[in-house]
CSV table of C-alpha atoms in Angstrom, one decimal:
chain,number,residue,atom,x,y,z
A,1,UNK,CA,107.1,77.0,133.9
A,2,UNK,CA,104.2,76.1,131.6
A,3,UNK,CA,104.3,72.9,129.5
A,4,UNK,CA,102.4,74.5,126.7
A,5,UNK,CA,104.4,74.5,123.4
A,6,UNK,CA,102.8,76.4,120.4
A,7,UNK,CA,103.0,75.0,116.9
A,8,UNK,CA,105.1,77.1,114.6
A,9,UNK,CA,104.1,75.5,111.3
A,10,UNK,CA,101.2,77.9,110.7
A,11,UNK,CA,103.7,80.6,109.4
A,12,UNK,CA,104.2,78.6,106.4
A,13,UNK,CA,100.6,78.8,105.4
A,14,UNK,CA,99.6,81.4,102.9
A,15,UNK,CA,96.3,82.7,104.1
A,16,UNK,CA,93.9,84.3,101.7
A,17,UNK,CA,93.5,87.1,102.4
A,18,UNK,CA,96.7,87.6,104.3
A,19,UNK,CA,96.5,88.0,108.1
A,20,UNK,CA,95.3,91.4,109.3
A,21,UNK,CA,97.8,92.6,111.9
A,22,UNK,CA,96.5,95.6,113.8
A,23,UNK,CA,99.4,98.0,114.3
A,24,UNK,CA,99.4,98.8,118.0
A,25,UNK,CA,95.7,97.9,117.9
A,26,UNK,CA,93.3,99.8,115.7
A,27,UNK,CA,95.4,102.9,116.2
A,28,UNK,CA,93.4,104.8,113.5
A,29,UNK,CA,90.5,104.8,115.8
A,30,UNK,CA,91.9,104.7,119.3
A,31,UNK,CA,95.0,105.7,121.2
A,32,UNK,CA,97.6,103.1,120.3
A,33,UNK,CA,98.6,100.3,122.6
A,34,UNK,CA,95.5,100.8,124.7
A,35,UNK,CA,93.0,98.1,125.5
A,36,UNK,CA,90.3,100.0,123.6
A,37,UNK,CA,92.6,99.9,120.5
A,38,UNK,CA,92.9,96.2,120.8
A,39,UNK,CA,89.2,95.6,121.4
A,40,UNK,CA,88.4,97.8,118.4
A,41,UNK,CA,90.9,95.8,116.3
A,42,UNK,CA,89.1,92.7,117.3
A,43,UNK,CA,85.8,94.2,116.2
A,44,UNK,CA,87.3,95.2,112.9
A,45,UNK,CA,88.4,91.6,112.1
A,46,UNK,CA,92.1,91.7,113.0
A,47,UNK,CA,93.8,88.3,113.2
A,48,UNK,CA,96.7,89.6,115.2
A,49,UNK,CA,97.6,92.6,117.3
A,50,UNK,CA,101.1,94.2,117.1
A,51,UNK,CA,102.0,95.2,120.6
A,52,UNK,CA,105.0,97.3,121.8
A,53,UNK,CA,106.3,96.0,125.1
A,54,UNK,CA,108.5,97.7,127.8
A,55,UNK,CA,109.4,96.9,131.4
A,56,UNK,CA,108.5,99.2,134.2
A,57,UNK,CA,110.9,99.9,137.1
A,58,UNK,CA,109.4,97.0,139.0
A,59,UNK,CA,109.9,94.6,136.0
A,60,UNK,CA,106.3,94.5,134.8
A,61,UNK,CA,105.7,94.2,131.0
A,62,UNK,CA,103.4,97.0,129.8
A,63,UNK,CA,102.2,98.0,126.3
A,64,UNK,CA,104.0,101.3,125.5
A,65,UNK,CA,105.8,102.4,122.4
A,66,UNK,CA,108.0,105.3,123.4
A,67,UNK,CA,110.9,104.9,125.8
A,68,UNK,CA,109.7,108.0,127.8
A,69,UNK,CA,106.4,109.6,128.9
A,70,UNK,CA,106.9,112.9,127.2
A,71,UNK,CA,104.5,112.5,124.3
A,72,UNK,CA,101.7,110.7,126.3
A,73,UNK,CA,102.0,112.4,129.8
A,74,UNK,CA,104.2,115.4,129.3
A,75,UNK,CA,106.6,114.0,131.9
A,76,UNK,CA,110.4,113.8,131.5
A,77,UNK,CA,110.4,110.2,132.8
A,78,UNK,CA,111.4,106.9,131.2
A,79,UNK,CA,109.0,104.0,131.3
A,80,UNK,CA,111.7,102.1,133.2
A,81,UNK,CA,111.8,104.8,135.8
A,82,UNK,CA,108.3,104.3,137.2
A,83,UNK,CA,106.5,101.4,138.7
A,84,UNK,CA,103.6,99.8,136.8
A,85,UNK,CA,101.2,101.3,139.3
A,86,UNK,CA,102.6,104.8,138.8
A,87,UNK,CA,102.5,104.3,135.0
A,88,UNK,CA,98.9,103.3,135.2
A,89,UNK,CA,98.1,106.4,137.2
A,90,UNK,CA,99.9,108.8,135.0
A,91,UNK,CA,98.7,107.5,131.7
A,92,UNK,CA,95.1,107.2,133.0
A,93,UNK,CA,95.2,110.9,134.0
A,94,UNK,CA,96.4,111.7,130.5
A,95,UNK,CA,93.4,109.8,129.0
A,96,UNK,CA,95.6,107.1,127.5
A,97,UNK,CA,95.8,104.3,130.1
A,98,UNK,CA,98.7,101.9,129.4
A,99,UNK,CA,97.6,98.3,129.9
A,100,UNK,CA,99.6,95.5,131.5
A,101,UNK,CA,100.7,93.1,128.9
A,102,UNK,CA,99.2,90.4,131.1
A,103,UNK,CA,95.8,91.8,130.4
A,104,UNK,CA,96.5,92.0,126.6
A,105,UNK,CA,97.6,88.3,126.6
A,106,UNK,CA,94.4,87.3,128.5
A,107,UNK,CA,92.2,89.2,126.1
A,108,UNK,CA,94.1,87.6,123.1
A,109,UNK,CA,93.4,84.2,124.5
A,110,UNK,CA,89.8,85.0,125.1
A,111,UNK,CA,89.2,86.3,121.5
A,112,UNK,CA,91.5,83.7,119.7
A,113,UNK,CA,93.6,86.6,118.4
A,114,UNK,CA,97.4,86.3,117.7
A,115,UNK,CA,100.1,88.6,119.0
A,116,UNK,CA,102.9,90.2,117.1
A,117,UNK,CA,105.3,91.1,119.9
A,118,UNK,CA,107.6,94.1,119.4
A,119,UNK,CA,109.5,93.9,122.7
A,120,UNK,CA,111.9,96.9,123.0
A,121,UNK,CA,114.4,94.9,125.2
A,122,UNK,CA,115.4,91.3,125.7
A,123,UNK,CA,114.0,90.9,129.3
A,124,UNK,CA,110.7,92.4,128.2
A,125,UNK,CA,110.4,89.9,125.4
A,126,UNK,CA,111.3,87.0,127.8
A,127,UNK,CA,108.5,88.1,130.4
A,128,UNK,CA,106.0,88.8,127.6
A,129,UNK,CA,106.5,85.4,126.0
A,130,UNK,CA,106.0,83.8,129.3
A,131,UNK,CA,102.7,85.5,129.7
A,132,UNK,CA,101.7,84.4,126.2
A,133,UNK,CA,102.5,80.8,127.1
A,134,UNK,CA,100.7,81.0,130.4
A,135,UNK,CA,97.6,82.1,128.5
A,136,UNK,CA,98.2,79.4,125.8
A,137,UNK,CA,98.2,81.9,122.9
A,138,UNK,CA,98.6,79.7,119.9
A,139,UNK,CA,99.8,82.2,117.3
A,140,UNK,CA,102.5,84.8,118.1
A,141,UNK,CA,105.4,86.3,116.4
A,142,UNK,CA,108.3,88.0,118.2
A,143,UNK,CA,109.7,90.9,116.1
A,144,UNK,CA,113.4,91.9,116.3
A,145,UNK,CA,114.8,95.2,115.2
A,146,UNK,CA,118.4,94.1,115.0
A,147,UNK,CA,120.3,91.0,113.9
A,148,UNK,CA,121.9,90.6,117.3
A,149,UNK,CA,118.5,90.9,119.1
A,150,UNK,CA,117.1,88.3,116.7
A,151,UNK,CA,120.0,85.9,117.2
A,152,UNK,CA,119.8,86.3,121.0
A,153,UNK,CA,116.0,85.5,121.0
A,154,UNK,CA,116.6,82.3,119.0
A,155,UNK,CA,119.6,81.3,121.1
A,156,UNK,CA,117.4,81.6,124.2
A,157,UNK,CA,115.0,79.2,122.7
A,158,UNK,CA,112.1,81.5,121.9
A,159,UNK,CA,109.1,79.2,121.5
A,160,UNK,CA,107.5,81.5,118.9
A,161,UNK,CA,108.8,82.3,115.5
A,162,UNK,CA,111.0,85.3,115.3
A,163,UNK,CA,110.9,88.0,112.5
A,164,UNK,CA,113.6,90.4,111.5
A,165,UNK,CA,112.4,94.0,110.8
A,166,UNK,CA,114.4,95.5,108.0
A,167,UNK,CA,114.6,99.1,107.0
A,168,UNK,CA,114.5,100.7,103.6
A,169,UNK,CA,117.7,100.3,101.6
A,170,UNK,CA,118.7,97.0,103.2
A,171,UNK,CA,118.5,93.6,101.6
A,172,UNK,CA,116.4,91.5,104.1
A,173,UNK,CA,117.6,88.1,102.9
A,174,UNK,CA,121.3,88.1,103.9
A,175,UNK,CA,120.2,89.8,107.2
A,176,UNK,CA,117.7,87.0,107.8
A,177,UNK,CA,120.3,84.3,106.9
A,178,UNK,CA,122.9,85.9,109.3
A,179,UNK,CA,120.7,86.0,112.3
A,180,UNK,CA,118.5,82.9,111.7
A,181,UNK,CA,115.2,84.9,111.4
A,182,UNK,CA,112.2,82.7,110.5
A,183,UNK,CA,110.1,85.6,108.9
A,184,UNK,CA,111.2,88.8,107.1
A,185,UNK,CA,109.4,92.0,107.7
A,186,UNK,CA,110.4,94.8,105.4
A,187,UNK,CA,109.6,98.2,106.9
A,188,UNK,CA,109.2,100.1,103.7
A,189,UNK,CA,106.2,102.3,104.2
A,190,UNK,CA,108.2,105.4,103.4
A,191,UNK,CA,109.5,104.1,100.0
A,192,UNK,CA,107.3,106.5,97.9
A,193,UNK,CA,103.7,106.3,96.9
A,194,UNK,CA,103.8,102.6,95.9
A,195,UNK,CA,106.2,100.6,98.1
A,196,UNK,CA,104.3,97.5,97.2
A,197,UNK,CA,106.2,97.6,93.8
A,198,UNK,CA,109.4,96.7,95.6
A,199,UNK,CA,107.9,93.3,96.4
A,200,UNK,CA,108.2,91.9,92.9
A,201,UNK,CA,108.4,88.3,91.6
A,202,UNK,CA,112.1,88.2,92.2
A,203,UNK,CA,111.6,89.3,95.9
A,204,UNK,CA,109.1,86.5,96.5
A,205,UNK,CA,111.3,83.9,94.6
A,206,UNK,CA,114.2,84.7,97.0
A,207,UNK,CA,111.8,84.5,100.0
A,208,UNK,CA,110.4,81.1,98.8
A,209,UNK,CA,113.9,79.7,98.1
A,210,UNK,CA,114.8,80.4,101.8
A,211,UNK,CA,111.4,79.3,103.2
A,212,UNK,CA,110.9,82.7,104.7
A,213,UNK,CA,107.3,84.1,105.1
A,214,UNK,CA,106.9,87.8,104.6
A,215,UNK,CA,105.1,90.3,106.8
A,216,UNK,CA,104.7,93.8,105.5
A,217,UNK,CA,105.0,97.2,107.0
A,218,UNK,CA,102.0,99.1,108.4
A,219,UNK,CA,100.0,100.4,105.4
A,220,UNK,CA,96.8,102.5,105.2
A,221,UNK,CA,96.8,103.6,101.6
A,222,UNK,CA,93.9,101.7,99.9
A,223,UNK,CA,95.6,101.2,96.5
A,224,UNK,CA,98.7,99.8,98.3
A,225,UNK,CA,96.8,97.6,100.6
A,226,UNK,CA,94.7,96.1,97.7
A,227,UNK,CA,98.0,95.3,95.9
A,228,UNK,CA,99.5,93.7,99.0
A,229,UNK,CA,96.4,91.6,99.6
A,230,UNK,CA,97.0,89.9,96.2
A,231,UNK,CA,100.6,88.9,97.1
A,232,UNK,CA,101.8,85.8,98.7
A,233,UNK,CA,102.4,87.4,102.1
A,234,UNK,CA,101.7,86.0,105.5
A,235,UNK,CA,100.4,89.2,107.0
A,236,UNK,CA,99.9,92.9,106.5
A,237,UNK,CA,100.2,95.4,109.4
A,238,UNK,CA,97.9,98.4,109.4
A,239,UNK,CA,96.4,101.0,111.7
A,240,UNK,CA,93.1,100.1,109.9
A,241,UNK,CA,93.0,96.3,109.9
A,242,UNK,CA,89.6,96.3,108.3
A,243,UNK,CA,91.2,97.3,105.0
A,244,UNK,CA,93.0,93.8,104.7
A,245,UNK,CA,89.8,91.6,104.7
A,246,UNK,CA,87.2,93.9,103.2
A,247,UNK,CA,83.6,93.0,103.0
A,248,UNK,CA,82.4,92.2,99.5
A,249,UNK,CA,78.7,92.0,98.8
A,250,UNK,CA,79.5,90.6,95.4
A,251,UNK,CA,80.9,87.5,96.9
A,252,UNK,CA,78.1,85.0,97.0
A,253,UNK,CA,74.5,85.8,98.0
A,254,UNK,CA,75.3,88.6,100.4
A,255,UNK,CA,73.3,91.7,101.0
A,256,UNK,CA,74.7,95.2,100.4
A,257,UNK,CA,75.5,96.6,103.9
A,258,UNK,CA,74.2,100.0,104.8
A,259,UNK,CA,76.1,101.5,107.8
A,260,UNK,CA,73.7,103.5,109.8
A,261,UNK,CA,75.3,106.9,110.4
A,262,UNK,CA,78.5,105.4,109.2
A,263,UNK,CA,80.5,102.9,111.2
A,264,UNK,CA,79.0,104.5,114.3
A,265,UNK,CA,80.3,101.9,116.8
A,266,UNK,CA,83.9,102.6,115.7
A,267,UNK,CA,83.8,106.4,115.2
A,268,UNK,CA,81.4,109.2,116.2
A,269,UNK,CA,78.2,108.9,114.2
A,270,UNK,CA,77.6,111.1,111.1
A,271,UNK,CA,81.3,112.2,110.9
A,272,UNK,CA,84.0,111.9,108.3
A,273,UNK,CA,85.8,109.3,110.4
A,274,UNK,CA,82.7,107.1,110.7
A,275,UNK,CA,82.2,107.3,106.9
A,276,UNK,CA,85.8,106.5,106.1
A,277,UNK,CA,85.8,103.5,108.5
A,278,UNK,CA,82.7,102.1,106.7
A,279,UNK,CA,84.1,102.4,103.3
A,280,UNK,CA,87.6,101.2,104.3
A,281,UNK,CA,85.9,98.0,105.5
A,282,UNK,CA,84.3,97.5,102.1
A,283,UNK,CA,80.8,98.2,103.2
A,284,UNK,CA,78.5,99.4,100.5
A,285,UNK,CA,76.5,102.4,101.8
A,286,UNK,CA,76.8,105.0,104.5
A,287,UNK,CA,73.5,106.4,105.8
A,288,UNK,CA,73.6,110.0,106.8
A,289,UNK,CA,71.2,112.7,108.0
A,290,UNK,CA,71.0,116.1,106.5
A,291,UNK,CA,70.1,119.3,108.2
A,292,UNK,CA,70.3,123.0,107.3
A,293,UNK,CA,72.1,125.7,109.3
A,294,UNK,CA,70.7,129.2,109.9
A,295,UNK,CA,72.7,130.6,107.0
A,296,UNK,CA,71.5,127.9,104.6
A,297,UNK,CA,74.5,125.4,104.7
A,298,UNK,CA,73.7,121.7,104.4
A,299,UNK,CA,75.4,119.7,107.2
A,300,UNK,CA,75.3,116.0,108.4
A,301,UNK,CA,73.8,115.6,111.9
A,302,UNK,CA,71.0,113.5,113.2
A,303,UNK,CA,69.4,115.2,116.1
A,304,UNK,CA,67.6,118.6,115.9
A,305,UNK,CA,69.7,119.7,118.9
A,306,UNK,CA,73.5,119.6,119.3
A,307,UNK,CA,73.6,118.4,122.9
A,308,UNK,CA,73.9,114.6,122.5
A,309,UNK,CA,76.8,114.3,120.1
A,310,UNK,CA,78.7,117.7,120.2
A,311,UNK,CA,80.2,120.1,122.6
A,312,UNK,CA,77.3,122.6,121.8
A,313,UNK,CA,73.8,123.0,123.0
A,314,UNK,CA,70.5,124.0,121.6
A,315,UNK,CA,68.9,123.8,118.1
A,316,UNK,CA,71.2,123.2,115.2
A,317,UNK,CA,68.8,125.1,112.9
A,318,UNK,CA,69.6,128.3,114.9
A,319,UNK,CA,73.3,128.1,114.4
A,320,UNK,CA,75.4,129.2,111.5
A,321,UNK,CA,78.1,127.1,109.8
A,322,UNK,CA,80.7,129.2,111.5
A,323,UNK,CA,79.1,128.4,114.9
A,324,UNK,CA,79.2,124.7,114.1
A,325,UNK,CA,82.9,124.9,113.2
A,326,UNK,CA,83.6,125.9,116.8
A,327,UNK,CA,82.0,122.7,118.1
A,328,UNK,CA,83.6,119.3,118.8
A,329,UNK,CA,81.6,116.4,117.3
A,330,UNK,CA,84.0,113.7,118.5
A,331,UNK,CA,84.9,114.1,122.1
A,332,UNK,CA,81.6,112.9,123.5
A,333,UNK,CA,82.2,109.6,121.7
A,334,UNK,CA,85.8,109.2,122.7
A,335,UNK,CA,88.7,111.6,123.5
A,336,UNK,CA,90.6,110.1,120.7
A,337,UNK,CA,88.2,111.9,118.3
A,338,UNK,CA,88.6,115.3,119.9
A,339,UNK,CA,88.5,117.9,117.2
A,340,UNK,CA,86.2,116.0,114.9
A,341,UNK,CA,83.8,118.5,113.3
A,342,UNK,CA,80.2,118.5,112.2
A,343,UNK,CA,80.7,117.8,108.5
A,344,UNK,CA,79.1,119.6,105.5
A,345,UNK,CA,77.2,117.4,103.2
A,346,UNK,CA,79.4,118.2,100.3
A,347,UNK,CA,82.4,116.9,102.3
A,348,UNK,CA,80.8,113.6,102.9
A,349,UNK,CA,79.9,113.4,99.2
A,350,UNK,CA,83.5,114.1,98.2
A,351,UNK,CA,84.6,111.3,100.5
A,352,UNK,CA,82.2,108.9,99.0
A,353,UNK,CA,83.3,109.8,95.5
A,354,UNK,CA,87.0,109.3,96.4
A,355,UNK,CA,86.4,106.0,98.2
A,356,UNK,CA,84.0,104.6,95.6
A,357,UNK,CA,81.4,104.4,98.3
A,358,UNK,CA,77.6,105.0,98.1
A,359,UNK,CA,75.2,106.9,100.2
A,360,UNK,CA,71.7,106.6,101.7
A,361,UNK,CA,70.7,110.2,102.4
A,362,UNK,CA,67.9,110.9,104.9
A,363,UNK,CA,66.6,114.5,104.8
A,364,UNK,CA,65.8,115.6,108.3
A,365,UNK,CA,65.4,119.3,108.0
A,366,UNK,CA,67.0,120.6,104.7
A,367,UNK,CA,65.9,122.0,101.4
A,368,UNK,CA,65.2,118.8,99.3
A,369,UNK,CA,66.1,120.2,96.0
A,370,UNK,CA,69.4,121.7,97.1
A,371,UNK,CA,70.2,118.5,99.0
A,372,UNK,CA,69.7,116.3,95.9
A,373,UNK,CA,71.5,118.7,93.7
A,374,UNK,CA,74.5,118.8,96.0
A,375,UNK,CA,74.7,115.0,95.9
A,376,UNK,CA,74.0,114.3,92.3
A,377,UNK,CA,76.4,117.0,91.2
A,378,UNK,CA,79.2,114.7,92.3
A,379,UNK,CA,77.7,111.1,92.4
A,380,UNK,CA,76.1,108.9,89.9
A,381,UNK,CA,72.4,108.4,90.5
A,382,UNK,CA,72.8,104.7,91.0
A,383,UNK,CA,75.1,105.2,93.9
A,384,UNK,CA,72.8,107.1,96.2
A,385,UNK,CA,69.2,106.9,97.4
A,386,UNK,CA,67.0,109.3,99.4
A,387,UNK,CA,64.3,109.2,102.0
A,388,UNK,CA,62.5,111.6,104.3
A,389,UNK,CA,59.7,111.4,106.8
A,390,UNK,CA,58.3,114.3,104.8
A,391,UNK,CA,56.3,112.6,102.0
A,392,UNK,CA,55.8,116.0,100.2
A,393,UNK,CA,59.6,116.3,99.9
A,394,UNK,CA,59.8,112.8,98.3
A,395,UNK,CA,57.1,113.7,95.8
A,396,UNK,CA,59.0,116.9,95.0
A,397,UNK,CA,62.3,115.0,94.5
A,398,UNK,CA,60.5,112.5,92.2
A,399,UNK,CA,59.1,115.3,90.1
A,400,UNK,CA,62.3,117.4,89.9
A,401,UNK,CA,64.8,114.5,89.7
A,402,UNK,CA,63.2,111.5,87.9
A,403,UNK,CA,66.6,109.8,87.9
A,404,UNK,CA,66.9,109.9,91.7
A,405,UNK,CA,66.4,106.6,93.6
A,406,UNK,CA,63.9,106.9,96.5
A,407,UNK,CA,63.1,104.6,99.4
A,408,UNK,CA,59.7,104.0,101.1
A,409,UNK,CA,58.7,102.2,104.3
A,410,UNK,CA,55.5,100.1,104.6
A,411,UNK,CA,55.1,101.3,108.2
A,412,UNK,CA,54.3,104.7,106.9
A,413,UNK,CA,51.3,103.5,104.8
A,414,UNK,CA,48.0,101.7,105.3
A,415,UNK,CA,48.9,98.9,102.9
A,416,UNK,CA,51.9,97.5,101.2
A,417,UNK,CA,50.2,98.4,97.8
A,418,UNK,CA,50.0,102.0,98.8
A,419,UNK,CA,53.7,102.0,99.7
A,420,UNK,CA,54.7,100.6,96.4
A,421,UNK,CA,52.5,103.1,94.5
A,422,UNK,CA,53.8,106.2,96.4
A,423,UNK,CA,56.2,108.3,94.5
A,424,UNK,CA,57.4,105.2,92.6
A,425,UNK,CA,60.0,104.2,95.3
A,426,UNK,CA,62.9,102.1,94.1
A,427,UNK,CA,63.7,100.5,97.5
A,428,UNK,CA,61.3,99.3,100.1
A,429,UNK,CA,62.6,99.2,103.7
A,430,UNK,CA,61.1,96.7,106.1
A,431,UNK,CA,62.0,96.4,109.8
A,432,UNK,CA,62.3,93.4,112.2
A,433,UNK,CA,58.6,93.7,113.1
A,434,UNK,CA,57.0,93.8,109.6
A,435,UNK,CA,59.5,91.9,107.4
A,436,UNK,CA,57.8,88.7,106.1
A,437,UNK,CA,58.7,86.4,103.2
A,438,UNK,CA,55.3,87.1,101.6
A,439,UNK,CA,55.6,90.8,101.5
A,440,UNK,CA,59.2,90.7,100.4
A,441,UNK,CA,58.2,88.5,97.4
A,442,UNK,CA,55.5,91.0,96.5
A,443,UNK,CA,58.1,93.8,96.6
A,444,UNK,CA,60.4,91.8,94.3
A,445,UNK,CA,57.6,91.0,91.9
A,446,UNK,CA,57.0,94.7,91.6
A,447,UNK,CA,60.6,95.2,90.5
A,448,UNK,CA,61.8,96.9,93.7
A,449,UNK,CA,64.8,96.2,96.0
A,450,UNK,CA,64.2,95.1,99.5
A,451,UNK,CA,66.0,96.6,102.4
A,452,UNK,CA,65.6,95.5,106.1
A,453,UNK,CA,66.6,97.8,108.9
A,454,UNK,CA,67.8,96.3,112.2
A,455,UNK,CA,69.6,98.4,114.8
A,456,UNK,CA,70.1,95.7,117.4
A,457,UNK,CA,73.0,93.3,118.0
A,458,UNK,CA,71.2,90.0,118.7
A,459,UNK,CA,72.9,87.4,116.4
A,460,UNK,CA,69.9,85.1,116.2
A,461,UNK,CA,67.6,88.0,115.1
A,462,UNK,CA,70.2,89.0,112.5
A,463,UNK,CA,70.4,85.5,111.2
A,464,UNK,CA,66.5,85.3,111.0
A,465,UNK,CA,66.4,88.6,109.0
A,466,UNK,CA,69.3,87.5,106.8
A,467,UNK,CA,67.4,84.4,105.9
A,468,UNK,CA,64.8,86.6,104.2
A,469,UNK,CA,67.6,87.5,101.7
A,470,UNK,CA,67.3,91.3,101.7
A,471,UNK,CA,69.1,93.2,98.9
A,472,UNK,CA,70.3,95.6,101.5
A,473,UNK,CA,70.7,95.4,105.3
A,474,UNK,CA,70.7,98.6,107.3
A,475,UNK,CA,72.5,98.1,110.5
A,476,UNK,CA,74.4,99.7,113.5
A,477,UNK,CA,76.7,96.6,113.7
A,478,UNK,CA,78.1,96.0,110.2
A,479,UNK,CA,81.2,94.2,111.4
A,480,UNK,CA,79.1,91.7,113.5
A,481,UNK,CA,77.0,91.1,110.4
A,482,UNK,CA,80.1,90.5,108.3
A,483,UNK,CA,81.2,87.9,110.9
A,484,UNK,CA,77.9,86.2,111.0
A,485,UNK,CA,77.7,86.0,107.2
A,486,UNK,CA,81.3,84.5,107.2
A,487,UNK,CA,80.1,81.8,109.6
A,488,UNK,CA,77.0,81.1,107.6
A,489,UNK,CA,79.2,80.7,104.5
A,490,UNK,CA,81.5,78.2,106.2
A,491,UNK,CA,84.1,80.2,108.0
A,492,UNK,CA,83.2,79.0,111.5
A,493,UNK,CA,86.4,80.6,112.9
A,494,UNK,CA,85.1,84.0,112.0
A,495,UNK,CA,81.6,83.4,113.3
A,496,UNK,CA,82.9,82.0,116.7
A,497,UNK,CA,84.9,85.1,117.5
A,498,UNK,CA,83.2,86.7,120.5
A,499,UNK,CA,82.0,90.3,120.4
A,500,UNK,CA,83.6,92.7,122.9
A,501,UNK,CA,82.4,96.0,124.4
A,502,UNK,CA,84.4,98.8,122.7
C-alpha cells in the first residue's frame, strides 16, 4: 500500500478558464478511451482526462465505456467475460485497442494530467484508484452515477474527491447532500440548445452555500462552451478540450497563428476536420491549398497527385469532382477519419464564415479569378489573404481585386526592396533562414505585416523566431506554440507540459 496521499483542496479553487476535461480523451479526433485519444487530449491542452474503467475476467482495470464488445468488436461478449490479453487482441484487431488503466495512469503522471475516473463498478474504482496512487497522480476525481455508489466510495475512504453525476430533471443538491458528494456534475447536455442557461445565479448560490464545486456535462457547441467558460465552474467536459482554453491572439503581444493545412497534426491535412480543429482552438488562420478538377471545380488539396493523402492515385487535375467524392482523404492519416473527403473550396469557406475564422489561400493549380471570387463572395477582404508561386496570377489578382490582401516572400526576389514593390503585397513572409530583425523593421516601416513560416517543432527555434515579434506565425505545431507562449507569459505549468507523439 502506498503512503502517497493526494491533496483534495484544489477542487475549491476556481480556475480561469475552468479545467478542460477531455471526455474519454479527445474523442472528437480519435477513438474514445484509447491511448491516442488521451495523447491528443494532452496536445490539445486538456487538464484532465475522463476515463471509463471496467474490469476484465482476470480483474484487470481497462479503459472501456460499454459493458460489452458489440459496438467495438462485433462480438456478443461482456468486458468481464474476457481476459485483459484477450480484450487487447480483440480490440486491436478492430482498430480500437483498449488500453490498460495502468498505462493511462502512468501517462497521466508523466504529463502532469489529472484523471476524472468514471468506474463502472466498485471494484474497478478501487483498483483504478490504487493505480493512481501508485503513480502519484495528484489530481483526480472519482465520478459516481448513483447516490449509493457515491456513498460506498466515501465510506471506503476514497482518497480522491467524489462527484455525483445527476441527470436532467433531478435537483443535484439534495442528492449530493444525501450521499456526501464533494462535487456536483449535472449531465444536462440534452436540455435543449442552451443548457448553460439552467446554470443561473440561483444555481451557483446554492452550490456556494454548500461548498460544492461544479463540473459540467460534455459540451461541443461553441456558444454553450463560451458561456460556460465565463461561469464559476471547476471544469468543463468536452470531446474537444481545445474549446475550453482557446488561443487568443488579442491577449498581450501575441502573433496571429496560421495553421498550416489546418490543425494537420490533429486531423488529416487540408480537410474539414483539420480546419474545424484549428478554429475550435481559437487559432486565427487556416492555410489551405487550392487545385482545380478536370471538370473545373475548385478543391482543397496540397499535392498534384492523390497518392500521399487519399485512397486514390494519379494526378488530381485529371479527375472530376465525382471521382474525388469516391476517395477517402482521412484513412491514411488515421482510421478514425475514414470517410473524410477532399473538400471543395466553398465548403471550407462556409466553415470559416460560420466559425468566424480566417483563411490563407495558396493557389497551387486553379483559376485565380474564380478562386478569389469564390472566397470573397462569402468572406470579408480583411479575413483572407492569397499567395501563389505563380507571380503572374498575383499580378492578375491585384489588378482584378484591388481590395484583396496578398502575400510575398523575400526568398522569391533578388532584394527585399523588389519583394516589397511586387504587386503591392500586404504581408511579407520570412522563414527561419532569412528572418532578421533589420529586414523585419524595414517591412514594418513600409507599412506591411510580417509573417514568419516555421514548419519544425524545435522549441528553442520557435522561441527565437517569436522573439522577432512577427504579426503572424505560420506553423505545423500551433498547440506547441500556444504552450510556449503561455510559458513565456508566465504560465510555467503550461510550458513545462511535455510533448507526446500522437
